[in-house]
Amino acid sequence: MNSLIRRTTTPLGAIIIACLLLISIVGLIIAGRVGATNGTEQQGRLITVHDRGTEKVILSDAATIGDALREADIQLDENDAVEPAATEKLVAKEYNVNIYRARPVIIIDGAFKQKIITPYQTGEQIAKSAGLTLYPEDTTVLARTDDIVSEGSGLKLTVDRATAFTLTLYGKTTEARSQGTTVGDMLKQKGVTLGAEDRVVPDAATPLTAGASVRVWREGKQTITVDEAVAFATEKIQDGDQPIGYRAVQTQGVNGARSVTYEVTIQDGQEVGRQEIASITSLEPVKQVEIIGVKTPVVPYTGSGTKTEWLIAAGIPQADWGYVDYIITRESRWNPNAINPTSGACGLAQALPCSKVPGNPLNPVDSLKWANGYAQTCVSYRMYCGWEGAYKFWLSNNWW
């Protein structure tokens, strides 16, 4: 049998070398990928910038959005707006930044016309940047100007002001605004549906003009609920250390609030009767506390007299004169103008404070009249119950 023998033309060594080379290439690729997942990935924050219809992607290590834009040579005018703000610190990995370029806008607000440079896009934002106050009923229209050359701007904002008027709705009066051209249009916009017993003045067909007064009421008996203030009470505390005429607020009073429901009778649009049928206090008032000075001015005694005359004038029984003399001698030595330099006690009986004495505390008769009442004190912590008891207390304590 004949054998067919074929010889290869590729050396075995070349095949082996090619296999080794292929294995090396695959190993390098795998190593590169592993390295990328082990902290060797590219550093920086990815920022996509949207500016005038274009999109630009930058990679930055800057501290703030503004710094990143400057590094990318993206210039900002002082009137441009950036969202997020240029001062925002970069902490996330990715950001989308919108740049709103400032441009001139003409604002027409009735007879008032001005041109401003603003980056804002909506009528409300543009009006606010121009310092205009818009009410919810006002409308704005942002459109292109007819002649950019003469106007000096490609955009104009027209403000259509709502009509301001006074509305009394079922007894409650408010300042209101509406885009309606008639009273009926206004009521429809406000969601007011008139019932069979409801009346409106002026009538629904009347044009709505600035400053007009519109009243809506319901004939007959009806209930209304109103919020009312609850006045705070005032507590006055007398302070004998302060002169007469002194007043200080220790705690400021605050009015409370209550919701009151009334049954009201209306005839020809006029209220002819009202009766409270329910009340709920929603906020309790806070009482005001005032300090009132009652200290009587101390006028030195310049009169004359003896202690006997003063005791008689004060109405003190003669049987008690010995006790009185003992105490008063040690308190003031019968000097009507005696004032303790430390405590401020004054007069014959050394009243503390002096304002305890009705009249002039340095008048000997006034002082003794007060002392006679004081000596009658009969309480647990000071059982005088008369001049004899006061005398015994003084002997034990050297004061009274």
XYZ file of C-alpha atoms in Angstrom:
400
model
C 0.000 0.000 0.000
C 1.350 3.347 -0.971
C 1.506 6.086 1.793
C 0.803 9.773 1.092
C 3.201 11.947 3.117
C 2.704 15.753 3.290
C 5.238 18.156 4.793
C 4.270 21.523 6.428
C 5.937 24.653 5.132
C 5.517 26.583 8.483
C 8.200 25.836 11.053
C 6.923 24.693 14.446
C 8.989 27.321 16.269
C 7.229 30.181 14.478
C 3.813 28.924 15.623
C 4.967 28.738 19.234
C 6.364 32.288 19.139
C 3.083 33.651 17.692
C 1.064 32.005 20.458
C 3.304 33.470 23.137
C 2.999 36.941 21.595
C -0.805 36.711 21.511
C -0.922 35.672 25.183
C 1.263 38.653 26.111
C -0.985 41.140 24.329
C -4.101 39.776 26.012
C -2.368 39.979 29.404
C -1.437 43.625 28.893
C -5.046 44.518 27.996
C -6.416 42.779 31.088
C -3.820 44.415 33.312
C -4.710 47.844 31.966
C -8.372 47.321 32.708
C -7.657 46.049 36.207
C -5.429 49.044 36.851
C -8.225 51.395 35.761
C -10.552 49.882 38.339
C -7.907 50.046 41.071
C -7.632 53.832 41.347
C -5.695 54.739 38.204
C -8.768 56.267 36.463
C -8.573 59.808 35.165
C -9.013 62.550 37.826
C -11.260 65.684 37.657
C -14.943 66.590 37.580
C -16.985 66.354 34.417
C -18.806 69.621 33.688
C -21.231 70.048 30.801
C -21.753 73.717 29.982
C -24.851 74.886 28.087
C -24.238 78.325 26.638
C -26.351 80.050 23.914
C -27.497 76.818 22.315
C -24.072 75.169 22.417
C -22.801 72.432 24.647
C -19.238 72.136 25.900
C -17.799 69.384 28.095
C -14.800 70.161 30.311
C -12.835 68.218 32.908
C -11.694 70.323 35.849
C -10.124 70.118 39.285
C -11.183 73.711 40.103
C -12.713 74.596 43.487
C -15.827 76.349 42.173
C -17.945 76.467 39.032
C -16.706 79.983 38.321
C -13.077 78.846 38.538
C -13.784 75.945 36.170
C -15.385 78.282 33.621
C -12.411 80.640 33.764
C -9.985 77.747 33.267
C -11.986 76.757 30.169
C -11.757 80.370 28.921
C -15.540 80.822 29.157
C -15.992 84.512 29.868
C -18.890 85.833 31.951
C -20.337 89.335 31.943
C -21.291 90.821 35.316
C -24.958 90.726 34.248
C -24.893 87.076 33.133
C -26.573 84.455 35.292
C -25.161 81.000 36.008
C -27.059 77.995 37.359
C -25.785 76.545 39.602
C -24.160 79.770 40.842
C -20.558 80.528 39.888
C -19.665 80.523 43.603
C -20.890 76.956 44.170
C -18.150 74.605 45.284
C -17.460 71.532 43.159
C -17.988 68.382 45.213
C -19.882 66.012 42.898
C -18.385 64.083 39.973
C -20.614 65.584 37.286
C -22.353 68.944 36.766
C -24.697 70.480 34.227
C -24.143 74.254 34.085
C -26.504 76.667 32.321
C -25.284 80.129 31.344
C -27.926 82.762 30.695
C -26.383 85.630 28.787
C -27.565 89.132 29.641
C -29.197 91.070 26.833
C -31.194 94.305 26.586
C -34.939 94.079 27.188
C -37.418 96.955 26.882
C -40.102 96.944 29.589
C -43.420 98.640 28.863
C -45.583 99.060 31.958
C -48.455 101.342 30.979
C -46.958 104.797 30.391
C -43.691 103.675 31.970
C -40.964 102.445 29.609
C -37.392 101.459 30.363
C -34.552 99.364 28.976
C -32.586 97.021 31.223
C -29.813 94.477 30.789
C -30.939 91.140 32.199
C -30.139 87.438 31.806
C -33.562 86.263 32.960
C -35.899 84.386 30.644
C -39.448 84.753 32.004
C -41.578 87.864 32.264
C -41.873 87.524 36.046
C -38.102 87.210 36.503
C -37.392 90.138 34.174
C -39.925 92.376 35.931
C -38.494 91.484 39.330
C -34.946 92.260 38.187
C -36.224 95.694 37.079
C -37.691 96.331 40.531
C -41.316 96.014 39.417
C -43.975 94.513 41.673
C -46.301 92.099 39.907
C -49.580 91.016 41.445
C -50.967 87.538 40.726
C -53.647 89.039 38.467
C -51.117 91.003 36.356
C -49.940 89.392 33.105
C -46.782 89.769 31.034
C -46.016 89.192 27.346
C -42.419 88.733 26.163
C -42.000 89.247 22.421
C -39.539 90.435 19.783
C -39.364 94.143 19.037
C -40.506 95.432 15.668
C -37.363 97.476 15.003
C -34.229 96.298 16.784
C -32.154 99.173 15.397
C -34.312 102.020 16.700
C -35.345 100.223 19.882
C -31.813 99.108 20.749
C -33.150 95.753 21.892
C -34.453 92.599 20.318
C -36.966 91.856 23.089
C -39.738 93.757 24.813
C -41.760 92.865 27.882
C -45.274 94.283 28.066
C -46.937 94.331 31.486
C -50.737 94.263 31.487
C -51.889 95.503 34.874
C -55.089 94.160 36.388
C -57.730 96.674 37.479
C -57.549 97.460 41.211
C -60.847 97.891 43.049
C -62.561 97.325 46.404
C -64.656 94.181 46.812
C -67.075 93.648 49.683
C -68.067 89.997 49.473
C -70.736 88.882 51.927
C -69.612 91.410 54.510
C -65.835 91.074 54.106
C -64.063 93.958 52.368
C -60.727 93.484 50.582
C -58.580 95.267 48.033
C -58.810 93.152 44.864
C -57.564 93.053 41.252
C -58.988 91.532 38.082
C -58.376 91.362 34.338
C -62.160 91.337 33.767
C -63.610 94.202 31.749
C -66.986 94.156 33.549
C -68.226 93.380 37.054
C -69.668 90.125 35.718
C -66.321 89.122 34.184
C -64.616 89.839 37.495
C -67.086 87.719 39.480
C -66.601 84.842 37.053
C -62.814 85.068 37.333
C -63.091 85.143 41.141
C -65.326 82.076 41.114
C -68.327 83.909 42.631
C -71.668 82.401 41.595
C -74.683 84.489 42.569
C -77.630 82.696 44.145
C -81.303 83.609 43.951
C -81.094 85.852 47.031
C -77.712 87.359 46.130
C -77.361 90.951 44.966
C -74.470 92.850 43.361
C -73.892 96.600 43.059
C -73.080 97.884 40.494
C -74.751 95.337 38.211
C -72.835 92.688 36.286
C -72.830 94.626 32.995
C -71.081 97.671 34.510
C -67.493 98.194 33.258
C -64.897 97.466 35.951
C -62.836 100.617 36.536
C -59.874 101.396 38.772
C -60.944 102.378 42.275
C -64.487 101.032 41.852
C -66.372 99.621 44.821
C -68.256 96.368 44.235
C -70.583 94.890 46.865
C -72.067 91.411 46.885
C -74.544 90.447 49.592
C -77.350 88.042 50.344
C -80.771 89.282 51.368
C -82.291 87.984 54.614
C -80.577 86.101 57.449
C -77.183 84.583 56.909
C -74.129 83.529 58.861
C -70.682 85.006 58.509
C -67.452 84.083 60.245
C -64.841 86.742 60.963
C -61.495 86.822 62.737
C -61.326 89.215 65.656
C -58.578 90.318 68.015
C -58.877 89.528 71.734
C -57.458 92.423 73.734
C -54.901 91.530 76.383
C -55.466 92.359 80.056
C -53.082 94.562 82.028
C -51.842 93.814 85.531
C -50.329 96.738 87.422
C -47.856 96.029 90.211
C -47.201 98.828 92.653
C -43.540 99.408 93.465
C -42.871 101.425 96.602
C -39.237 101.911 95.625
C -40.165 103.876 92.496
C -41.557 107.414 92.559
C -45.114 108.278 91.585
C -45.294 108.624 87.797
C -42.834 105.756 87.149
C -44.115 103.119 84.729
C -42.256 100.206 83.159
C -43.550 97.239 81.169
C -42.243 94.029 82.719
C -44.056 91.699 80.285
C -45.306 92.983 76.937
C -48.934 92.163 76.299
C -49.954 90.390 73.098
C -53.461 90.361 71.659
C -55.092 87.010 71.142
C -57.355 85.966 68.281
C -60.737 84.310 67.942
C -62.964 83.193 65.095
C -66.525 84.423 65.594
C -69.637 83.318 63.741
C -72.524 85.788 63.557
C -76.076 85.518 62.309
C -76.567 88.693 60.282
C -79.786 90.143 58.915
C -79.434 92.061 55.636
C -82.061 94.317 54.095
C -81.438 96.231 50.848
C -77.742 95.564 51.175
C -77.497 97.017 54.683
C -76.888 95.104 57.899
C -79.790 95.679 60.285
C -78.982 93.090 62.914
C -76.125 90.891 64.148
C -76.020 88.180 66.812
C -73.021 86.104 67.877
C -73.825 82.394 67.711
C -70.376 80.753 68.061
C -66.828 81.653 68.998
C -63.535 79.753 68.992
C -60.382 81.236 70.532
C -57.444 80.335 68.304
C -54.783 82.282 70.222
C -54.913 83.175 73.908
C -53.856 86.745 74.746
C -50.730 87.352 76.819
C -51.290 89.527 79.873
C -49.243 92.719 80.091
C -47.498 93.305 83.412
C -46.615 96.892 84.331
C -44.619 98.237 87.265
C -46.165 101.415 88.682
C -44.265 103.678 91.056
C -46.124 104.649 94.247
C -43.257 106.031 96.303
C -44.416 109.230 98.019
C -41.909 112.073 97.862
C -40.219 112.426 101.252
C -40.550 115.999 102.494
C -38.543 116.875 105.650
C -40.728 117.718 108.639
C -40.317 121.354 109.646
C -43.215 121.616 112.060
C -43.145 121.629 115.847
C -44.723 119.667 118.639
C -43.937 117.222 121.408
C -44.190 113.488 121.435
C -47.197 113.749 123.734
C -48.960 115.985 121.231
C -48.047 113.608 118.379
C -49.289 110.534 120.314
C -52.604 112.215 121.002
C -52.952 113.373 117.378
C -52.191 109.851 116.158
C -55.007 108.434 118.345
C -52.798 106.024 120.312
C -54.323 105.052 123.686
C -52.432 106.494 126.677
C -52.116 103.014 128.175
C -49.761 102.118 125.302
C -47.586 105.225 125.462
C -44.881 103.479 127.497
C -44.481 100.717 124.928
C -44.549 103.228 122.084
C -41.949 105.436 123.765
C -39.611 102.480 124.295
C -39.767 101.361 120.634
C -39.700 104.813 118.992
C -36.809 105.976 121.189
C -34.704 103.078 119.975
C -35.860 103.330 116.337
C -35.435 107.071 115.748
C -34.897 108.840 119.093
C -38.143 110.675 118.282
C -36.512 112.430 115.298
C -39.253 112.783 112.626
C -36.637 113.202 109.870
C -34.590 110.120 110.776
C -33.532 108.085 107.718
C -31.478 104.893 107.933
C -28.519 105.438 105.526
C -28.258 101.691 104.830
C -31.823 100.415 104.477
C -33.638 103.666 103.690
C -36.163 103.192 106.533
C -37.529 106.537 107.601
C -39.606 108.493 110.108
C -40.300 108.003 113.777
C -41.259 104.340 113.311
C -38.609 103.654 110.631
C -41.052 102.357 108.035
C -39.446 100.285 105.274
C -40.080 101.223 102.566
C -41.158 104.757 103.390
C -44.068 104.418 100.933
C -45.832 102.168 103.458
C -46.810 105.311 105.345
C -49.880 107.065 103.936
C -49.153 110.767 103.535
C -45.681 112.019 104.430
C -43.560 109.346 106.187
C -41.519 112.101 107.876
C -44.579 113.702 109.402
C -44.572 112.416 113.015
C -48.358 112.059 113.195
C -48.533 110.183 109.863
C -45.679 107.911 110.990
C -47.303 107.156 114.372
C -50.696 106.464 112.762
C -49.070 103.911 110.489
C -47.066 102.434 113.422
C -50.266 102.063 115.488
C -51.821 99.955 112.738
C -48.606 98.007 112.259
C -48.498 97.191 115.985
C -51.911 95.541 115.743
C -50.502 92.926 113.344
C -51.479 89.487 114.536
C -50.128 86.875 112.105
C -48.153 83.677 112.626
C -44.768 85.135 111.817
C -45.285 88.393 113.782
C -47.701 87.966 116.693
C -47.781 91.570 117.904
C -51.527 91.820 118.417
C -51.003 95.216 120.063
C -48.291 97.523 121.397
C -47.475 95.237 124.328
C -46.777 92.356 121.951
C -44.693 94.626 119.727
C -42.711 95.724 122.783
C -42.002 92.099 123.811
C -40.970 91.241 120.222
C -38.547 94.194 120.224
C -37.027 93.018 123.515
C -36.350 89.592 122.002
C -35.141 90.693 118.574
C -33.955 94.318 118.895
C -36.164 95.214 115.905
C -39.796 95.124 115.023
